[in-house]
Coordinates of C-alpha atoms and ligand atoms in Angstrom, one line a residue:
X1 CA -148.2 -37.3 78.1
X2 CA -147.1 -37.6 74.5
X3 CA -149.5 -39.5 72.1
X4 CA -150.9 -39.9 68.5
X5 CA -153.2 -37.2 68.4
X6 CA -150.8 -34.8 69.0
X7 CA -148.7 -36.2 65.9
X8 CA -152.3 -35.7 63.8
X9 CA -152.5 -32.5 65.4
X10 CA -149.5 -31.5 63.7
X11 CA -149.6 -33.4 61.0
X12 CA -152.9 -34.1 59.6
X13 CA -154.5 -30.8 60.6
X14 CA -152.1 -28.9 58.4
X15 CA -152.6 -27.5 54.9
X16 CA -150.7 -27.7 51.9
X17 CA -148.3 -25.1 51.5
X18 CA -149.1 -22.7 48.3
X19 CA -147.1 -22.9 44.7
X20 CA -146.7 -19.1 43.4
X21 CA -146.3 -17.8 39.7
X22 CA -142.8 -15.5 39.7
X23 CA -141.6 -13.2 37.2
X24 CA -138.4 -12.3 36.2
X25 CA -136.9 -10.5 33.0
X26 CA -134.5 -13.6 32.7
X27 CA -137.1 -15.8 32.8
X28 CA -139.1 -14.1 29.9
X29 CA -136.2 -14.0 28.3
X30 CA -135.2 -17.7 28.4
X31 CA -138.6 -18.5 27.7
X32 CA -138.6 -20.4 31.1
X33 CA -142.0 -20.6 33.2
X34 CA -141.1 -20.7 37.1
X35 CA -143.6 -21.0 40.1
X36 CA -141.9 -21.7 43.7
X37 CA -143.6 -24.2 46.5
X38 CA -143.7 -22.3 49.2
X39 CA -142.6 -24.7 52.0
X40 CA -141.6 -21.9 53.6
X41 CA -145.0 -21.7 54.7
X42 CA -145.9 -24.9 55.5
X43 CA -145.9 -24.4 59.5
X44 CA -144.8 -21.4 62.1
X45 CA -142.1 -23.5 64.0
X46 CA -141.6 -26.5 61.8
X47 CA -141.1 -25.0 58.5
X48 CA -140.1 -26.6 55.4
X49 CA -138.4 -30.0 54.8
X50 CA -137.9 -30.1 58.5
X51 CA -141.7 -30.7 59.2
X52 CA -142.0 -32.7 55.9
X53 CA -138.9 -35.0 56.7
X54 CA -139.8 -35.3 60.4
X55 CA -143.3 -36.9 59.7
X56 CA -142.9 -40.8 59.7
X57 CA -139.7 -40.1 61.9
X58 CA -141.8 -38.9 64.8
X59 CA -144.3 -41.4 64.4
X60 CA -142.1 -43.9 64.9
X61 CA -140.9 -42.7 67.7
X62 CA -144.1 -42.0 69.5
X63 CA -144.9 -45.5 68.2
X64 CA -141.9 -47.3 70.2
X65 CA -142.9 -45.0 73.3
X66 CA -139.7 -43.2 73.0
X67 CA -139.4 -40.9 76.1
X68 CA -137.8 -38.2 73.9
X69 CA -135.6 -37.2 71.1
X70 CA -132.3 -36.7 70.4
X71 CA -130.5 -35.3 67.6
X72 CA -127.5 -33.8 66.2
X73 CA -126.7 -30.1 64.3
X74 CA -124.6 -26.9 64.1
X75 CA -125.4 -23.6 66.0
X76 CA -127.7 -22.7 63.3
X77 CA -129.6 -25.7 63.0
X78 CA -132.8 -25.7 61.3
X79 CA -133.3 -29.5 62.1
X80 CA -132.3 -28.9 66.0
X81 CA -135.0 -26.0 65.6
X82 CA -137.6 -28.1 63.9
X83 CA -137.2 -31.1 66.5
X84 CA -137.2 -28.6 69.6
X85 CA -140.3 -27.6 68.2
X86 CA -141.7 -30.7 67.4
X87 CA -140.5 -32.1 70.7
X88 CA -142.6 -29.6 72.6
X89 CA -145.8 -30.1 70.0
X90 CA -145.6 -33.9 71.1
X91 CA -144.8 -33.3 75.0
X92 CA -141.4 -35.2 74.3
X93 CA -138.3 -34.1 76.0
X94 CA -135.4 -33.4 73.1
X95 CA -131.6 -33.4 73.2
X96 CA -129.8 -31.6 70.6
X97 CA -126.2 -32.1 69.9
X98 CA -124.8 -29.1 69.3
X99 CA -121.2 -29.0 67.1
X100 CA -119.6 -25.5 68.9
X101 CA -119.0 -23.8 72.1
X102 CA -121.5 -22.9 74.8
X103 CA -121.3 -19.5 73.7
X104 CA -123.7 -20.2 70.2
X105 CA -126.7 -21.0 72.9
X106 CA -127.2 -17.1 73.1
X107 CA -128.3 -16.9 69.0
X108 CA -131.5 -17.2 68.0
X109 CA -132.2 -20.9 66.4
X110 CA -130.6 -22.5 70.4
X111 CA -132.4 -19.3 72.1
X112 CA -135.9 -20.6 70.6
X113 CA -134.9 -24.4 71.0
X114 CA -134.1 -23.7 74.6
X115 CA -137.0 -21.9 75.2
X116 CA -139.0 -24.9 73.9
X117 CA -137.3 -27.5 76.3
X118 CA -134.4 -28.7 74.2
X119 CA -131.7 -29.9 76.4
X120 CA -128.1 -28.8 74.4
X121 CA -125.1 -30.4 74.7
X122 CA -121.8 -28.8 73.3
X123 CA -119.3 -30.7 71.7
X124 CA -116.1 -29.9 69.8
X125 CA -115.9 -30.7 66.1
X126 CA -113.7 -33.4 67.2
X127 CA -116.3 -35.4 69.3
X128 CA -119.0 -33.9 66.8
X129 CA -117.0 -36.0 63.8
X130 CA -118.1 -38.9 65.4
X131 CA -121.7 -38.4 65.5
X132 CA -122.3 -42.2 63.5
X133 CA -119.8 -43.8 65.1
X134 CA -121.4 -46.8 67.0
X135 CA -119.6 -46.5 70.5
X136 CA -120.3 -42.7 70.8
X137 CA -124.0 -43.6 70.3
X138 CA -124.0 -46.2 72.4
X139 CA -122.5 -44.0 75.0
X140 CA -125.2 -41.3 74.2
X141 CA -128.2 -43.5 75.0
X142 CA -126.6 -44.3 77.6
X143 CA -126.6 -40.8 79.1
X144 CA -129.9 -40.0 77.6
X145 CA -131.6 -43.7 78.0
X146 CA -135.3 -44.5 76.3
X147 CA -134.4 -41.7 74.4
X148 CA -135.1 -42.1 70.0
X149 CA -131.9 -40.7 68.1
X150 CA -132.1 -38.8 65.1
X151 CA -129.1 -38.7 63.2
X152 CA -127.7 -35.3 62.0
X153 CA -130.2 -33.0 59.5
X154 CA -133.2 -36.3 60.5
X155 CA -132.2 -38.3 56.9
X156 CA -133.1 -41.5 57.5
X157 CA -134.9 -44.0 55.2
X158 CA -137.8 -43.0 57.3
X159 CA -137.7 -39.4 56.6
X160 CA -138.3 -40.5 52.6
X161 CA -142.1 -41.0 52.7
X162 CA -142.8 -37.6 54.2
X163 CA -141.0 -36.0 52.1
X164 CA -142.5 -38.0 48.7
X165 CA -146.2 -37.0 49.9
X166 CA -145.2 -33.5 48.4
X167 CA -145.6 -34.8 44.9
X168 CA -149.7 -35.2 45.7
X169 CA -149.6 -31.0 46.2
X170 CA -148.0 -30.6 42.8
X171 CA -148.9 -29.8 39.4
X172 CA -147.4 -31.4 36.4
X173 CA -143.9 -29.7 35.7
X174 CA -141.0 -30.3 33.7
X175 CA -138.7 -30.0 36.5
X176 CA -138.8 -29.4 40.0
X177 CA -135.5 -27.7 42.0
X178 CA -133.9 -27.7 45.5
X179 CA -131.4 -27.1 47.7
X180 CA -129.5 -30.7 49.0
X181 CA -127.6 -30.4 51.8
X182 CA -127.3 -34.2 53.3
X183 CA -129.3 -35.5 50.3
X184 CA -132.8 -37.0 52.2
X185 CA -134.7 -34.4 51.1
X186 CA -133.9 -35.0 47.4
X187 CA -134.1 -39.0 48.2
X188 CA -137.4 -39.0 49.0
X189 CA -138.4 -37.1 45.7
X190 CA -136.9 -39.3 43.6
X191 CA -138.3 -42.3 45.7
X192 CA -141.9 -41.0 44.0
X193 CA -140.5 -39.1 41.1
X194 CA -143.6 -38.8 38.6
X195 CA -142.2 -39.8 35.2
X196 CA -142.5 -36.9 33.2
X197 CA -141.1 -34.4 36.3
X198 CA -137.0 -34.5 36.3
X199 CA -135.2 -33.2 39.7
X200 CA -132.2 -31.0 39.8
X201 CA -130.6 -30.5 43.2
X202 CA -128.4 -27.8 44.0
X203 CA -125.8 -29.1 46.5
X204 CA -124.9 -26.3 48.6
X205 CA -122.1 -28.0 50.6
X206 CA -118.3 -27.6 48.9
X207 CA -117.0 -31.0 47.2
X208 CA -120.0 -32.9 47.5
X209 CA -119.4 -35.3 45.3
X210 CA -119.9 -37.8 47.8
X211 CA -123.9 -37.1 47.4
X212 CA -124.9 -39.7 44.7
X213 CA -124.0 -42.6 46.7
X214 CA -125.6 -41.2 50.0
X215 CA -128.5 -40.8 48.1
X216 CA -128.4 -44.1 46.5
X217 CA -128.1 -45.4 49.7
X218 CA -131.3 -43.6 51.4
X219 CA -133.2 -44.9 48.2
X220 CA -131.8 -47.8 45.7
X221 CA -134.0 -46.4 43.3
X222 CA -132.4 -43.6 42.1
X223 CA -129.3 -45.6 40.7
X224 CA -131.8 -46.6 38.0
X225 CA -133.1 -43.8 37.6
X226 CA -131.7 -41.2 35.0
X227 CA -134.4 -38.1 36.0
X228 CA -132.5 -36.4 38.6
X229 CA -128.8 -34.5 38.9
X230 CA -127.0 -32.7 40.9
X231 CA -125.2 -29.2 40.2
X232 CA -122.2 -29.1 42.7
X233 CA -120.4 -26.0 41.5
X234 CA -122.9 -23.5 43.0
X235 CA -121.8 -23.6 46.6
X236 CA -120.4 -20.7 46.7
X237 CA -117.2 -21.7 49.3
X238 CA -119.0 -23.9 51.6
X239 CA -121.3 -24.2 53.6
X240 CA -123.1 -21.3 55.4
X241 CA -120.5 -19.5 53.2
X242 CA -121.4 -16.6 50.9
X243 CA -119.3 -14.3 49.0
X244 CA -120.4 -10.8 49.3
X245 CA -121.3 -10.7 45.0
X246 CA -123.6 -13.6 45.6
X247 CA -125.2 -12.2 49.0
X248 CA -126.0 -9.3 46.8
X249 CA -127.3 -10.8 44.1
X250 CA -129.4 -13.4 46.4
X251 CA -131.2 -10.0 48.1
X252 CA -131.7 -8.8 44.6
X253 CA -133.5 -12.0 43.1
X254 CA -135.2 -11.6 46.5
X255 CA -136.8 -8.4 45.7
X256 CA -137.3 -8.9 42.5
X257 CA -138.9 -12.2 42.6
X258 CA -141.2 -10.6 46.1
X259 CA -139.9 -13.8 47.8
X260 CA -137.6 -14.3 51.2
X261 CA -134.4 -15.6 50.5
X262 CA -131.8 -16.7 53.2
X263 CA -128.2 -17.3 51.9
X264 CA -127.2 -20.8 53.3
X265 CA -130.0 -23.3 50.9
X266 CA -133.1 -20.9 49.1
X267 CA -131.0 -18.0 47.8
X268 CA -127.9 -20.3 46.9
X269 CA -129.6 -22.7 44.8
X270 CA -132.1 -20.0 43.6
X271 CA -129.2 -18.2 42.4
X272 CA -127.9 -21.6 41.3
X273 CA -130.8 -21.8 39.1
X274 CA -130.7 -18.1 37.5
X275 CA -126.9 -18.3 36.5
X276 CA -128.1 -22.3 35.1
X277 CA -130.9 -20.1 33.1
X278 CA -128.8 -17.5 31.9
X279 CA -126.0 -20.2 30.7
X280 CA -128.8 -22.0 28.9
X281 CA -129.2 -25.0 31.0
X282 CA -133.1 -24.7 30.8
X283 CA -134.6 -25.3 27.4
X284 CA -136.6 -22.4 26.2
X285 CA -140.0 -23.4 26.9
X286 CA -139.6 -25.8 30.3
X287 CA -142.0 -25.5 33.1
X288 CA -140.1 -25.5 36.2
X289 CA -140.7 -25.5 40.2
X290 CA -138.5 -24.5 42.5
X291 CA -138.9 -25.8 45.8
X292 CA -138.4 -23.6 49.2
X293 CA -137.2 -25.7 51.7
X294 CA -138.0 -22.8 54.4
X295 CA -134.9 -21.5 57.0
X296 CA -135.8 -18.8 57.3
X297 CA -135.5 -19.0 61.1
X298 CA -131.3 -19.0 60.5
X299 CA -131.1 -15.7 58.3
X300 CA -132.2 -13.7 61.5
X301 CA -129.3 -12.4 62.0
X302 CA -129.5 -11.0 58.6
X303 CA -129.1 -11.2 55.2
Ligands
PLP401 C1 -131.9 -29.1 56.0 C2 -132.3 -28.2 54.9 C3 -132.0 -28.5 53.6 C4 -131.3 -29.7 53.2 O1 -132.1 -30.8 53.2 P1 -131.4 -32.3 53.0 O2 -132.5 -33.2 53.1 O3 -130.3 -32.4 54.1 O4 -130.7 -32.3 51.7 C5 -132.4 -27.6 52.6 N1 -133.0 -26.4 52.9 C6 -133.3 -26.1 54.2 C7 -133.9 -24.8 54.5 C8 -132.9 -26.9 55.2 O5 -133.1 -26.6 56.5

């Protein structure tokens, strides 16, 4: 049976994740100090903003008895991936919603979601479009009744308090740096933005200028609040898209910074960050953290 105390087991028995020094000629040279929070760490299965975003989600679930999870992603879902896991941490059946043909199950994110009970359900983009429309939900839970639904990437305002407890594991910093995909992750920061610490979130979705209001939306705070910005122009195509210059120099930062990149969030806004630098967007003397969001799971198919 699912309960509490396996939510503290996953949550409360866990560590912080560690913040790491790098060095990089460009950095010296822009007189920029940069550590990374590596979130990647954070836990085996559930890694990065996943687990962190998932926290008060779960709980709430578990709370109203749910009698399991459902959710929404792509093939290479690291949320689908994260709840599969989390599902099977918390004995709770999970559904994932899977945008793609049948075919995708055989990769390695849906092989290890599978493995861990996740019940997938292709749909075509069409269908997948509709993923907050009202009457397809309804039908949903429906088909999948007593189950808790998670919508697409888990940002709801509930995902916002997990994700602002990462301020108690930081230092003081000028700055601290992300990859923002649907925006929660970055929401949440803001939500318990330290004053003197200013957030820049690299969107890595094409056209995104829809994310401001999203993320005003998830937390009415940040329209008042001038200490955070977005740089849209680093997405390199589009989503899950990477021109072959940019793959190259994302394995290159990689080795030279002795830190795992993948190309769809880390090594895009990392890169993000390093042409920023080099373009003297960073004063000379700022103190920056860059946080990994972890995903590593997706890049297995290589770099
Ligand atoms: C989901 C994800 C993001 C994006 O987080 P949002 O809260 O949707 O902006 C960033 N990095 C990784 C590795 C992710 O899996």
């Amino acid at each position: 049976m699912s309960d509490l105390h396996a939510w503290q087991r996953l949550y409360l028995g866990a560590t912080s994740s560690p913040l790491q020094p790098l060095h990089h000629p460009l950095l010296r040279r822009h007189g920029i100090r940069l550590s990374i929070k590596r979130d990647d760490l954070l836990h085996p299965r559930l890694s990065g903003n996943k687990w962190r975003k998932l926290k008060y989600v779960l709980r709430q679930a578990l709370t109203e008895r749910a009698t399991g999870l459902l959710s929404f992603g792509g093939a290479w879902s690291n949320h689908l991936h994260a709840l599969a896991a989390a599902g099977r941490e918390l004995g709770l059946p999970t559904v994932g919603i899977v945008r793609g043909e049948p075919a995708s199950a055989a990769n390695p994110t849906l092989s290890d979601a599978a493995a861990w009970g996740m019940a997938l359900r292709f749909v075509s983009r069409q269908d997948y479009r509709r993923r907050q429309d009202p009457d397809w939900l309804a039908t949903l839970a429906a088909d999948y009744p007593g189950h808790y639904l998670i919508p697409e990437g888990g940002s709801t305002g509930l995902a916002l308090p997990g994700v602002a407890e990462l301020w108690r594991e930081l230092p003081a910093a000028d700055e601290l740096i992300l990859p923002v995909a649907s925006g929660g992750t970055l929401a949440g920061l803001i939500e318990a933005r330290p004053a003197g610490t200013r957030l820049t979130g690299y969107a890595v979705l094409k056209g995104a200028g829809w994310l401001a209001e999203t993320i005003g939306d998830l937390c009415p705070a940040a329209l008042a609040d001038a200490g955070w910005r977005l740089r849209l122009e680093h997405h390199g195509g589009g989503y899950a898209k990477c021109p072959a210059e940019d793959r190259r120099r994302i394995l290159e930062l990689a080795t030279a910074l002795a830190v795992p990149l993948e190309p769809v969030y880390s090594g895009k806004a990392m890169l993000g960050l390093f042409r920023d630098i080099e373009a003297g967007c960073y004063p000379s003397g700022s103190s920056l953290i860059f946080l990994h969001t972890g995903g590593l799971q997706g890049a297995r198919g290589g770099l």
